[in-house]
XYZ file of C-alpha atoms in Angstrom:
123
model
C -33.637 227.478 258.018
C -32.880 225.688 254.767
C -34.368 222.335 253.869
C -32.481 220.163 251.369
C -33.938 217.063 249.752
C -31.823 214.753 247.610
C -33.129 212.329 245.017
C -31.841 210.226 242.160
C -29.717 207.677 243.972
C -29.950 203.968 243.315
C -28.191 200.919 241.974
C -26.167 201.152 238.775
C -23.651 198.923 237.043
C -20.022 199.937 236.759
C -19.532 202.226 233.788
C -23.048 203.591 234.048
C -24.352 207.044 234.884
C -26.596 208.608 237.487
C -27.899 212.095 238.130
C -28.462 213.249 241.681
C -30.808 216.122 242.423
C -31.026 218.390 245.441
C -33.958 220.724 245.935
C -33.619 223.579 248.398
C -36.418 225.361 250.205
C -36.701 227.853 253.022
C -34.144 230.636 253.399
C -32.866 230.481 249.866
C -30.635 233.489 250.414
C -28.601 231.219 252.702
C -27.787 228.926 249.781
C -25.301 231.065 247.901
C -23.184 227.949 247.630
C -24.382 224.416 247.184
C -22.294 221.308 247.094
C -22.105 217.539 247.074
C -20.259 215.278 249.456
C -20.233 211.550 249.892
C -19.507 209.141 252.703
C -18.673 205.483 252.366
C -18.922 203.115 255.358
C -16.031 203.624 257.731
C -14.728 206.661 255.877
C -14.870 210.400 256.382
C -17.269 212.588 254.486
C -15.584 213.531 251.221
C -16.018 216.688 249.160
C -16.996 216.182 245.527
C -17.990 219.553 244.099
C -19.595 222.887 244.858
C -21.127 225.710 242.892
C -22.104 229.305 243.493
C -24.151 231.697 241.424
C -22.601 231.018 238.034
C -21.512 227.923 236.150
C -17.889 229.049 236.151
C -17.910 229.091 239.957
C -17.983 225.301 240.040
C -15.124 223.637 241.820
C -14.256 219.959 242.103
C -11.968 217.705 243.997
C -9.269 216.798 241.481
C -10.060 213.093 241.488
C -13.631 213.724 240.325
C -12.933 216.166 237.519
C -14.072 214.810 234.195
C -16.436 212.161 235.540
C -18.660 214.329 237.748
C -20.363 217.589 236.784
C -22.248 219.942 239.072
C -24.855 222.355 237.788
C -27.475 224.617 239.254
C -30.995 225.652 238.286
C -31.607 228.872 240.170
C -35.329 229.331 239.380
C -35.972 225.819 240.725
C -33.479 226.144 243.607
C -31.985 222.839 242.522
C -28.452 221.568 242.163
C -27.614 218.520 240.064
C -24.646 216.172 240.180
C -24.175 214.242 236.958
C -21.994 211.181 237.500
C -20.545 209.237 234.586
C -18.309 206.198 234.238
C -19.220 205.089 237.729
C -16.981 202.676 239.592
C -17.690 200.346 242.514
C -15.581 202.648 244.704
C -18.116 205.415 244.067
C -20.550 203.499 246.257
C -21.522 205.765 249.153
C -24.238 207.911 250.637
C -24.268 211.186 248.737
C -25.155 214.357 250.604
C -26.208 217.765 249.386
C -24.994 220.785 251.347
C -25.651 224.506 251.316
C -24.025 227.516 252.869
C -24.272 231.257 252.585
C -20.538 231.919 252.549
C -18.430 228.782 252.238
C -17.816 226.599 249.207
C -14.768 224.592 250.121
C -13.995 221.002 250.973
C -14.159 221.228 254.770
C -17.510 219.600 255.498
C -17.613 220.984 259.053
C -18.020 224.489 257.671
C -21.133 223.811 255.628
C -24.266 224.848 257.491
C -27.113 222.916 255.895
C -27.315 219.258 254.926
C -29.748 216.943 253.272
C -30.567 213.451 254.526
C -28.439 211.767 251.884
C -29.169 209.377 249.044
C -27.559 205.981 248.567
C -25.604 205.260 245.408
C -24.490 201.687 244.850
C -22.294 200.740 241.909
C -22.094 197.035 241.157
C -19.105 195.454 239.441
C-alpha cells in the first residue's frame, strides 16, 4: 500500500504562485511514477503532469506547459507541483497520484491517490 499526503493548497490571487507538495510513504517501489491531477466542481478529473525517475521524464498536458512545473525529491519521496501565473480557472481540488507502471493522462489507470488539496484563485 502507498499513502500519499498533499499539502500546500490555499487561496491565492490571480497572477500569483503556489507550490503543492505530495509526500509518499509505504511501498515506495510502487511509486515509479507520480503525478498531479485536478478536479473542478462538475468536471472530470484532469491530468496536469507526471514524472518518473529523472527530471527529463516529466510530461505535461499541453495547456499547462510553461506555467506548471513538476519535480521530484527521491530521498524525501516527495513530488512538487510549482504553479505560476495562476488564473481563476485553475481553481480546483488538486490530487497527487502514484503508480508503478503508468504515467499517462488516464486517471482510471493510476493506482494510488491522495485526499486532495483545495486551490482557490481569486480574480
